Amino acid sequence: MAQDFAKVGVVGLGTMGAGIAEVLARAGIDVVGVELNDETLARGLGHIRHSTDRAVSRGKLTEADRDALFGRIHAGTDLSAVAACGLVVEAVPERIEDKRAVLAELDALCPSGTIIATNTSSLSITELAAGTSRPSRVVGTHWFNPAPVMGLVEIIRTVVTDPAVLADLEMLVTKVGKTAVVAGDRAGFIANALLFGYLNNAVRMLEAHYATREDIDAAMRFGCGHPMGPLALLDLIGLDAAYEILDSIYHTSRDHLHAPAPLLKQLVTAGMLGRKTGRGFYTYAAPDSSEIVDAVTSDSVMSSASGTAAGTGTRRSGAPTRPVRTIGVIGTGTMASGIIEVAARSGYDVVLRARGQAKIADVRKKLEWSLDKAVAKGRITLDERAATLARVRATTDLATFADCDLIIEAVVEDLEVKRALFAEIDAIARPGAILATTTSSLPVIECATATSRPQDVVGMHWFNPAQVMRLVEIVPTVLTADDVTATVLEVARAAGKHPVLCADRAGFIVNALLFPYLNDAVRMLEAHYADVEAIDTAMKVGCAHPMGPFELADVVGLDVTLAIVRTLYLEFREPGYAPAPLLEHLVKAGYLGRKTRRGFRVH
Ligand SMILES: NC(=O)c1ccc[n+]([C@@H]2O[C@H](COP(=O)([O-])OP(=O)(O)OC[C@H]3O[C@@H](n4cnc5c(N)ncnc54)[C@H](O)[C@@H]3O)[C@@H](O)[C@H]2O)c1
């Protein structure tokens, strides 16, 4: 018969335990909370008080409900108080000896039917369960921080877990308003195993001066819709915890990508543990504050990673810019149409070049359709619509570009085609005109060296749909002139975008961080560790990503995903970047995602 868990024990009322106790009590469950001593108990209850007071001040909880919630929390320092609970959740610090000791005590205290759950993020549940006399009733319940806010609980089973225990816990998690996913006992479970490879990669990127911490974080927020950038998220998680989690994932995966980045270790050793100590990748107003006090924007320091690598040093702000009035766009695809609209709406005169009149009509139709939508949504007026259209001229003749100040190439992702086009542009563009490529994976330097003026060539990687996505990655090569970089930064800002600077390496910032993560998700699926639904749910609900990895891969296209993963693998030669065989097979089978109505899901 299912257990109803009217009373649940929570051992350790720290960051996680306090949050778990609050969630349970809020759902009407009696909680028996246990702490080490009076001081830590007061601190634990203080966490709950602080969090519920905030909920009251935000109108999310009434004062009466808060008082009732506190009435259901019975907290003390005597562990034997949990003996009457049907479930006890352990949330003491992430040290195996502490956890073992608490579990042994609980095992001795509680009747044999009591379920013991551990909130560990990285230790082996199997090992912890095996140390008790009831391994079939010891499981992992991995909550996310902050527990009252985050919607996911991973329930971790071992090979000996009683299925009835899992069913009972799934019911409980649903009852308290969270989403449960069940997974096996593997380091990092689902969410952390995928998240931490990505976070570590971001630290390595910073370490290599590939981009600034602000630009890495902004790229993932504005390019992928993540609620936080990876470095700010690490500061929130705690760099010591992150180090331990990565280390334990590395010990099972043996994948170099999980070996904690040296910079992480250095910060931990220096006592810079993130928000909790007031300093980590960023500096905060005070310990536990979320207010960053040392933010540096690309306005104040134009630090180009490629420039640094080439020994040209940090580029200071105030670099002169070149005047830009007229922008030429070559191409008629999704990206080109989006850029034409953004540029024209921002007040630039735009010349678009297509290979025939039919294509020109096509772009005009797309532009009108998109502007009509903006009018219908009240974003622009009819007059602005007319003015935007009046700013766009179309031509089939590249020679018309002779008067353009900035020429943006957005044709097919094929190096030979792009190089030939750059040579052609070189012959007609006026001296001093800036030539930009929108390539998402080819080296910008290859386009630059196809011209006689590599100092004027730069990468401008927009995101789809360009009208909506705020990010533009600006990619100077080792030969790009400072005023060229400064100018495209300014143009992107004038177009309402958030530009970031990054080195001319495959994937720039976003794709270099995103696609290895997508590939990792495919490998997790391939290993039958979790299914598509569980993995997508874990990342969406546990990490607040707008889409799960399979949902995203189906939108991007599996062929495009594979091509980018291959490019990254070839450039960085990281064994962990090798495309997952399942991804290759799906592409070979013609399952390319939404566009073929079948990818990881059937659409
Ligand atoms: N912080 C996170 O983001 C996060 C997320 C998911 C899971 N976890 C896991 O949750 C667990 C707790 O982490 P935390 O961040 O809440 O740590 P924490 O240090 O904030 O809290 C641990 C609490 O346990 C208390 N404690 C220590 N020994 C005890 C004992 N024998 N009996 C009773 N109380 C005891 C401590 O006084 C402290 O208040 C860890 O296993 C951690 O890996 C943490």
XYZ file of C-alpha atoms and ligand atoms in Angstrom:
647
model
C 0.000 0.000 0.000
C 1.251 3.489 -0.828
C 2.731 5.465 2.034
C 1.121 8.839 2.616
C 4.133 10.596 4.208
C 2.131 12.733 6.639
C 5.370 13.358 8.506
C 8.793 13.704 6.872
C 12.169 14.110 8.557
C 14.816 16.484 7.145
C 18.338 16.131 8.526
C 20.463 19.227 7.972
C 18.698 22.565 7.510
C 21.340 24.269 5.382
C 20.777 25.754 1.937
C 19.021 22.668 0.644
C 17.508 21.140 3.789
C 15.808 24.402 4.776
C 14.378 24.745 1.285
C 13.139 21.146 1.243
C 11.525 21.573 4.687
C 9.778 24.722 3.452
C 8.411 23.009 0.339
C 7.117 20.028 2.336
C 5.501 22.172 5.051
C 3.934 24.410 2.443
C 2.235 21.337 0.964
C 0.666 20.529 4.347
C 3.204 17.907 5.449
C 4.526 17.851 9.020
C 8.291 18.229 9.001
C 10.720 17.094 11.653
C 13.906 19.100 11.068
C 17.186 18.204 12.741
C 20.364 20.266 12.980
C 23.729 19.803 14.653
C 23.431 22.362 17.464
C 21.380 25.361 18.591
C 23.403 27.782 16.537
C 23.063 25.900 13.239
C 19.404 25.247 14.084
C 18.750 28.968 14.477
C 20.516 29.618 11.191
C 18.445 26.919 9.444
C 15.161 28.295 10.749
C 16.426 31.746 9.757
C 16.762 30.518 6.130
C 13.123 29.409 6.167
C 11.982 32.621 7.850
C 13.842 34.742 5.289
C 12.481 32.787 2.333
C 8.853 32.726 3.538
C 8.933 36.413 4.534
C 10.034 37.188 1.008
C 7.170 35.082 -0.372
C 4.764 37.063 1.840
C 6.202 40.410 0.727
C 5.818 39.347 -2.898
C 2.206 38.354 -2.344
C 2.942 34.677 -3.012
C 2.027 33.557 0.500
C -0.368 35.010 3.078
C 0.830 35.738 6.600
C -1.641 33.185 7.929
C -0.270 30.515 5.557
C 3.280 31.361 6.592
C 2.367 30.967 10.253
C 0.614 27.680 9.516
C 3.713 26.557 7.579
C 5.910 27.271 10.603
C 3.408 25.429 12.789
C 4.119 22.301 10.748
C 7.908 22.502 11.189
C 9.143 20.837 14.375
C 12.856 21.437 14.565
C 15.460 20.427 17.090
C 18.870 18.883 17.549
C 17.820 15.364 18.553
C 17.990 12.942 15.645
C 15.734 10.393 17.369
C 12.789 12.758 16.711
C 12.679 11.480 13.121
C 11.975 7.890 14.217
C 8.231 8.363 13.678
C 8.619 9.593 10.079
C 7.776 7.435 7.045
C 10.501 9.227 5.061
C 13.697 10.929 6.180
C 15.637 13.166 3.766
C 19.305 13.675 4.533
C 20.768 17.057 3.448
C 24.046 17.304 5.368
C 27.259 18.515 3.669
C 28.612 16.658 0.659
C 31.189 14.510 2.501
C 30.854 10.773 2.221
C 31.908 10.137 5.846
C 29.271 12.589 7.176
C 26.590 11.052 5.024
C 27.551 7.495 5.979
C 27.447 8.390 9.670
C 24.016 10.041 9.418
C 22.612 7.142 7.391
C 23.942 4.583 9.887
C 22.293 6.455 12.755
C 19.018 6.744 10.866
C 19.164 3.063 9.988
C 19.466 2.192 13.669
C 16.738 4.635 14.759
C 13.999 4.167 12.169
C 11.670 1.192 11.702
C 12.586 -1.062 8.766
C 9.791 0.382 6.596
C 11.081 3.953 6.736
C 12.465 5.261 3.463
C 15.792 7.041 3.726
C 16.565 9.561 0.970
C 19.833 11.378 0.400
C 20.064 14.738 -1.335
C 23.637 14.138 -2.495
C 24.563 15.732 -5.812
C 27.510 13.566 -6.633
C 28.079 10.654 -4.259
C 27.098 7.077 -5.099
C 23.620 6.231 -3.790
C 24.449 2.545 -4.172
C 27.430 2.901 -1.882
C 25.401 4.839 0.689
C 22.528 2.326 0.505
C 24.852 -0.644 0.871
C 26.048 0.727 4.205
C 22.576 0.289 5.712
C 20.461 -2.752 6.588
C 17.746 -1.619 4.108
C 19.384 -0.941 0.742
C 16.075 -1.413 -1.110
C 14.613 1.547 0.807
C 17.512 3.986 0.382
C 17.274 6.297 -2.641
C 18.462 9.654 -3.881
C 16.128 12.643 -4.035
C 18.120 15.340 -5.747
C 16.469 18.729 -5.283
C 17.563 21.891 -7.041
C 18.658 25.151 -5.497
C 16.662 27.127 -4.402
C 14.252 24.276 -3.607
C 11.164 26.491 -3.128
C 11.667 27.899 -6.639
C 13.100 25.141 -8.803
C 10.572 22.668 -10.132
C 12.609 19.488 -10.502
C 13.447 16.573 -8.222
C 15.570 13.749 -9.645
C 14.715 10.479 -7.932
C 17.708 8.191 -8.066
C 17.253 4.444 -7.910
C 19.900 1.794 -7.443
C 19.830 -1.761 -8.751
C 18.166 -2.922 -5.518
C 15.599 -0.144 -4.996
C 12.071 -1.412 -4.295
C 9.848 -0.144 -7.166
C 7.107 0.677 -4.627
C 9.489 3.145 -2.959
C 10.005 4.938 -6.267
C 6.267 5.086 -6.921
C 5.627 6.527 -3.446
C 8.321 9.166 -3.856
C 7.088 10.151 -7.308
C 3.660 10.704 -5.780
C 5.121 12.800 -2.985
C 7.132 14.965 -5.381
C 4.015 15.564 -7.472
C 2.022 16.354 -4.343
C 4.447 19.105 -3.335
C 4.116 20.658 -6.786
C 7.395 19.522 -8.339
C 8.233 17.425 -11.390
C 9.940 14.075 -10.760
C 12.271 12.270 -13.120
C 13.600 8.868 -12.154
C 17.139 7.931 -13.149
C 19.797 5.398 -12.283
C 22.760 5.926 -10.001
C 25.430 7.616 -12.093
C 27.695 10.520 -11.166
C 25.879 13.784 -11.810
C 22.584 12.008 -12.495
C 20.893 13.653 -15.492
C 20.989 17.412 -15.016
C 24.402 17.874 -13.426
C 26.076 15.351 -15.724
C 25.002 17.496 -18.687
C 25.251 20.878 -17.017
C 28.706 20.599 -15.490
C 30.517 19.625 -18.690
C 29.115 22.821 -20.168
C 30.024 24.927 -17.109
C 33.558 23.545 -17.075
C 33.905 24.336 -20.760
C 32.939 27.937 -20.025
C 35.635 28.180 -17.339
C 38.199 26.818 -19.816
C 37.066 29.405 -22.334
C 37.678 32.188 -19.810
C 41.000 30.661 -18.827
C 42.092 30.723 -22.476
C 41.164 34.442 -22.810
C 38.755 33.373 -25.501
C 36.222 35.973 -24.350
C 35.563 38.000 -21.203
C 33.469 36.616 -18.347
C 30.721 39.162 -19.114
C 30.666 38.225 -22.787
C 30.598 34.481 -22.091
C 27.661 34.949 -19.727
C 25.817 37.388 -21.976
C 26.275 35.067 -24.972
C 24.463 32.192 -23.260
C 21.712 34.422 -21.909
C 20.986 36.305 -25.104
C 21.924 33.549 -27.547
C 20.223 30.602 -25.812
C 17.700 32.209 -23.487
C 19.339 30.736 -20.379
C 18.320 32.562 -17.206
C 21.971 32.971 -16.163
C 25.332 32.748 -17.853
C 27.583 29.807 -16.903
C 30.062 31.775 -14.783
C 27.398 33.626 -12.811
C 25.664 30.271 -12.310
C 28.877 28.704 -10.986
C 29.171 31.574 -8.511
C 25.623 30.808 -7.362
C 26.216 27.065 -7.072
C 29.470 27.575 -5.169
C 32.840 26.902 -6.777
C 33.842 24.356 -4.110
C 30.676 22.338 -4.739
C 31.191 22.660 -8.494
C 34.755 21.385 -8.168
C 33.617 18.336 -6.173
C 30.796 17.538 -8.565
C 33.063 17.778 -11.612
C 35.708 15.711 -9.912
C 33.279 12.932 -9.136
C 31.807 12.987 -12.651
C 35.347 12.854 -14.042
C 36.147 9.813 -11.949
C 33.426 7.838 -13.666
C 33.470 9.382 -17.159
C 37.271 9.763 -17.432
C 36.413 12.392 -19.995
C 38.910 15.246 -19.989
C 35.980 17.636 -20.469
C 34.867 16.859 -16.913
C 38.303 17.297 -15.344
C 37.818 20.485 -13.313
C 39.438 23.460 -15.057
C 42.596 24.573 -13.203
C 41.122 28.057 -12.734
C 38.302 26.544 -10.688
C 40.780 24.928 -8.337
C 42.747 28.173 -8.025
C 39.668 30.172 -7.061
C 38.597 27.544 -4.516
C 42.081 27.464 -3.000
C 42.033 31.253 -2.743
C 38.750 31.042 -0.820
C 36.805 32.617 -3.650
C 33.836 30.284 -3.565
C 31.262 32.446 -5.341
C 28.370 34.438 -3.965
C 28.550 32.860 -0.524
C 31.999 34.353 0.108
C 31.259 37.520 -1.835
C 33.821 36.673 -4.505
C 34.139 34.112 -7.247
C 34.249 34.831 -10.963
C 32.566 38.107 -10.017
C 32.817 40.292 -6.909
C 29.609 40.843 -4.937
C 28.532 43.657 -2.618
C 28.782 41.284 0.384
C 28.822 37.554 1.111
C 25.474 36.011 0.004
C 24.628 39.129 -2.004
C 23.598 38.825 -5.649
C 24.733 42.359 -6.477
C 27.803 42.353 -8.722
C 30.095 45.299 -8.032
C 32.890 44.772 -10.542
C 30.985 44.384 -13.795
C 32.959 45.338 -16.867
C 31.097 45.895 -20.104
C 32.492 45.758 -23.587
C 31.871 49.514 -23.593
C 34.649 50.097 -21.100
C 37.093 47.420 -22.177
C 37.130 46.108 -25.660
C 39.166 43.061 -24.914
C 39.560 40.930 -27.948
C 40.638 37.397 -27.292
C 42.112 37.019 -30.747
C 43.943 40.292 -30.316
C 45.343 39.130 -27.014
C 46.394 35.830 -28.518
C 48.168 37.654 -31.288
C 50.006 39.758 -28.762
C 48.248 42.995 -29.597
C 47.004 43.224 -26.044
C 43.776 44.539 -24.643
C 41.923 46.996 -26.804
C 40.760 49.948 -24.827
C 37.511 51.714 -25.416
C 37.543 54.884 -27.359
C 38.905 53.178 -30.466
C 37.759 55.370 -33.337
C 34.902 54.102 -35.453
C 34.161 54.427 -39.142
C 30.899 56.145 -40.153
C 28.213 53.681 -41.275
C 25.152 54.927 -43.148
C 24.547 52.288 -45.789
C 24.652 48.555 -45.146
C 24.806 46.027 -47.970
C 23.483 42.529 -47.330
C 24.293 39.644 -49.652
C 21.949 36.673 -49.527
C 18.235 36.006 -49.426
C 17.928 33.290 -46.783
C 16.540 33.392 -43.261
C 19.552 35.158 -41.789
C 19.892 37.729 -44.580
C 16.188 38.645 -44.422
C 16.364 39.047 -40.656
C 19.459 41.271 -40.817
C 17.954 43.410 -43.601
C 14.885 44.026 -41.433
C 16.856 44.797 -38.262
C 19.201 47.186 -40.088
C 16.408 49.007 -41.924
C 14.294 49.283 -38.792
C 17.267 50.799 -36.986
C 17.474 53.583 -39.546
C 20.275 52.317 -41.820
C 19.897 52.460 -45.586
C 20.055 48.888 -46.806
C 21.019 47.462 -50.163
C 20.225 43.825 -50.644
C 21.726 41.729 -53.347
C 20.042 38.599 -54.677
C 20.775 36.336 -57.616
C 17.513 37.108 -59.474
C 14.270 39.099 -59.456
C 12.273 36.163 -58.063
C 14.561 36.048 -55.024
C 14.235 39.795 -54.545
C 10.444 39.491 -54.595
C 10.777 36.668 -52.094
C 12.778 38.783 -49.634
C 10.380 41.717 -50.018
C 7.458 39.415 -49.271
C 9.202 38.058 -46.140
C 10.068 41.584 -45.048
C 6.506 42.860 -45.541
C 5.057 39.846 -43.751
C 7.376 40.327 -40.790
C 6.706 44.086 -40.619
C 2.942 43.465 -40.813
C 3.311 41.166 -37.837
C 5.224 43.878 -35.941
C 2.457 46.387 -36.756
C -0.244 43.951 -35.632
C 1.598 43.470 -32.339
C 1.827 47.226 -31.873
C 5.653 47.197 -32.001
C 5.866 49.624 -34.922
C 3.457 52.099 -36.507
C 2.260 51.986 -40.124
C 4.483 54.991 -40.838
C 7.529 53.193 -39.447
C 6.637 50.195 -41.601
C 6.565 52.391 -44.700
C 9.816 54.156 -43.741
C 11.548 50.803 -43.138
C 10.517 49.487 -46.555
C 11.608 52.748 -48.193
C 15.105 52.289 -46.754
C 15.615 48.956 -48.535
C 16.909 48.912 -52.100
C 17.349 45.664 -53.992
C 19.752 44.756 -56.743
C 21.077 41.768 -58.636
C 24.304 43.604 -59.358
C 27.069 43.465 -56.788
C 28.536 46.696 -58.230
C 25.732 48.594 -56.451
C 27.625 47.845 -53.231
C 30.343 50.312 -54.188
C 28.798 52.972 -51.934
C 28.166 50.693 -48.900
C 29.971 51.408 -45.627
C 29.401 47.912 -44.256
C 28.788 44.830 -46.370
C 27.393 41.765 -44.609
C 27.660 38.427 -46.345
C 24.974 35.862 -45.410
C 25.153 33.228 -48.138
C 25.413 29.438 -47.884
C 27.800 27.977 -45.245
C 30.400 26.838 -47.787
C 33.964 28.085 -47.528
C 34.694 28.073 -51.271
C 31.524 30.025 -52.037
C 32.282 32.552 -49.308
C 35.918 33.004 -50.322
C 34.944 33.568 -53.958
C 32.328 36.096 -52.868
C 34.810 37.959 -50.659
C 37.225 38.224 -53.585
C 34.389 39.660 -55.681
C 33.390 42.162 -52.979
C 37.035 43.145 -52.602
C 37.033 44.239 -56.235
C 34.026 46.548 -55.931
C 33.832 47.825 -52.319
C 35.146 51.320 -51.684
C 38.382 51.646 -49.709
C 37.638 51.650 -45.970
C 34.348 49.754 -46.306
C 33.925 47.037 -43.681
C 33.320 43.488 -44.905
C 31.552 41.141 -42.494
C 30.685 37.454 -42.665
C 27.805 35.830 -40.782
C 29.415 32.389 -40.834
C 28.581 30.287 -37.793
C 31.377 27.753 -38.097
C 33.972 28.688 -40.718
C 37.156 30.581 -39.814
C 36.675 34.313 -40.421
C 40.364 34.568 -41.306
C 39.686 32.400 -44.393
C 37.263 35.053 -45.664
C 39.688 37.842 -44.734
C 42.610 36.345 -46.655
C 40.484 35.994 -49.791
C 40.629 39.805 -50.002
C 43.432 42.327 -50.418
C 42.228 44.097 -47.225
C 42.075 41.555 -44.392
C 42.215 44.393 -41.837
C 38.685 45.391 -42.911
C 37.143 41.914 -42.500
C 35.329 40.809 -39.350
C 32.809 38.149 -38.260
C 29.296 39.158 -37.267
C 27.430 36.091 -36.081
C 23.715 36.797 -35.683
C 21.165 34.467 -34.165
C 17.955 33.233 -35.677
C 15.445 34.899 -35.843
C 17.611 38.022 -36.073
C 14.605 40.253 -35.429
C 14.111 38.622 -32.022
C 17.450 37.318 -30.748
C 19.498 39.983 -29.003
C 22.936 38.441 -29.350
C 25.511 39.200 -32.019
C 28.962 37.614 -31.706
C 31.611 39.950 -33.092
C 34.646 38.021 -34.269
C 37.824 39.921 -35.117
C 40.619 37.898 -36.685
C 44.287 38.340 -35.859
C 44.377 40.825 -38.746
C 41.234 42.875 -38.068
C 41.820 46.589 -37.414
C 40.630 47.916 -34.050
C 38.394 50.567 -35.580
C 36.656 47.884 -37.653
C 35.821 45.888 -34.514
C 34.724 49.071 -32.721
C 32.487 50.009 -35.641
C 30.610 46.702 -35.876
C 30.169 46.704 -32.099
C 28.558 50.101 -32.423
C 26.378 49.077 -35.369
C 25.137 46.027 -33.428
C 24.309 48.221 -30.440
C 22.591 50.792 -32.633
C 20.460 47.930 -33.975
C 19.327 47.163 -30.426
C 21.517 44.068 -30.073
C 23.862 42.909 -27.339
C 27.231 42.350 -29.025
C 29.937 40.163 -27.494
C 33.521 39.799 -28.644
C 35.139 36.439 -29.159
C 38.057 34.734 -30.761
C 38.038 33.378 -34.290
C 37.689 29.721 -33.287
C 35.119 27.176 -34.383
C 31.788 27.738 -32.674
C 32.671 31.178 -31.286
C 31.091 31.312 -27.807
C 27.558 29.985 -28.045
C 28.002 27.053 -30.389
C 31.260 26.002 -28.749
C 29.425 25.718 -25.426
C 26.050 24.527 -26.658
C 26.844 21.771 -29.145
C 29.171 19.635 -27.001
C 26.351 19.720 -24.437
C 23.815 18.577 -27.046
C 26.202 15.819 -28.113
C 26.588 14.774 -24.459
C 22.812 14.533 -24.159
C 22.728 12.228 -27.205
C 25.411 10.073 -25.628
C 23.402 9.875 -22.421
C 20.380 8.739 -24.439
C 22.473 6.275 -26.418
C 23.732 4.762 -23.151
C 20.084 4.161 -22.152
C 20.662 6.077 -18.950
C 17.529 8.196 -19.401
C 15.002 8.740 -22.193
C 14.291 11.820 -24.319
C 11.447 12.995 -22.090
C 13.393 12.616 -18.834
C 16.485 14.414 -20.180
C 14.495 17.276 -21.728
C 12.443 17.655 -18.537
C 15.533 17.623 -16.315
C 17.196 20.430 -18.262
C 14.068 22.505 -18.735
C 12.679 22.222 -15.235
C 15.944 21.717 -13.333
C 17.999 24.367 -15.123
C 15.222 26.635 -16.436
C 16.446 26.318 -20.019
C 13.803 27.353 -22.548
C 14.130 23.992 -24.323
C 15.523 20.586 -23.487
C 18.494 19.384 -25.582
C 16.430 17.092 -27.833
C 13.726 19.655 -28.354
C 16.452 22.112 -29.363
C 18.282 19.648 -31.636
C 14.990 18.900 -33.427
C 14.489 22.640 -34.016
C 18.092 23.315 -35.087
C 18.115 20.219 -37.311
C 20.081 17.058 -36.588
C 22.151 17.529 -39.755
C 23.151 21.046 -38.678
C 23.854 19.788 -35.144
C 26.061 17.011 -36.495
C 27.914 19.396 -38.816
C 28.710 21.765 -35.946
C 29.756 18.953 -33.598
C 32.057 17.625 -36.347
C 33.577 21.063 -36.900
C 34.259 21.455 -33.178
C 35.763 17.972 -33.022
C 38.044 18.659 -35.963
C 39.184 21.994 -34.558
C 39.741 21.055 -30.919
C 40.417 17.287 -31.253
C 38.762 16.685 -27.896
C 37.791 12.994 -27.789
C 34.640 14.034 -25.901
C 33.547 16.133 -28.892
C 33.427 13.118 -31.224
C 29.903 13.018 -32.642
C 27.660 10.517 -30.847
C 27.082 7.530 -33.178
C 23.318 7.799 -32.564
C 23.368 11.350 -33.968
C 25.183 10.135 -37.085
C 22.722 7.268 -37.530
C 19.658 9.472 -37.195
C 21.050 11.889 -39.784
C 21.878 9.002 -42.130
C 18.331 7.702 -41.680
C 16.978 11.097 -42.752
C 15.556 11.917 -39.337
C 16.635 15.544 -39.285
C 14.209 16.986 -36.754
C 11.172 19.183 -37.251
C 11.927 19.848 -40.906
C 11.492 16.136 -41.768
C 8.841 15.706 -39.059
C 11.018 13.218 -37.272
C 14.164 13.626 -35.250
C 14.484 12.617 -31.627
C 10.695 12.953 -31.516
C 7.989 12.444 -34.128
C 6.406 15.800 -34.998
N 23.619 23.763 -2.692
C 23.151 23.239 -3.798
O 23.016 23.937 -4.814
C 22.732 21.787 -3.841
C 21.838 21.354 -4.837
C 21.408 20.019 -4.824
C 21.893 19.152 -3.868
N 22.789 19.588 -2.912
C 23.249 18.642 -1.901
O 22.478 18.855 -0.729
C 23.265 18.492 0.423
C 23.317 19.666 1.384
O 23.935 20.759 0.751
P 23.740 22.253 1.248
O 24.161 23.129 0.122
O 22.378 22.405 1.792
O 24.821 22.327 2.408
P 24.878 23.303 3.657
O 26.249 23.294 4.130
O 24.229 24.590 3.326
O 23.936 22.575 4.760
C 24.260 21.425 5.451
C 23.633 21.515 6.834
O 23.738 20.257 7.498
C 24.021 20.505 8.859
N 24.601 19.285 9.405
C 25.861 18.833 9.280
N 25.971 17.638 9.910
C 24.776 17.339 10.441
C 24.280 16.259 11.210
N 25.043 15.245 11.537
N 23.001 16.290 11.586
C 22.192 17.309 11.255
N 22.615 18.368 10.542
C 23.888 18.374 10.122
C 24.932 21.702 8.829
O 24.906 22.363 10.081
C 24.313 22.549 7.720
O 23.346 23.444 8.204
C 24.625 18.095 -0.123
O 24.642 16.711 -0.271
C 24.663 18.780 -1.474
O 25.529 18.155 -2.374
C 23.187 20.904 -2.867
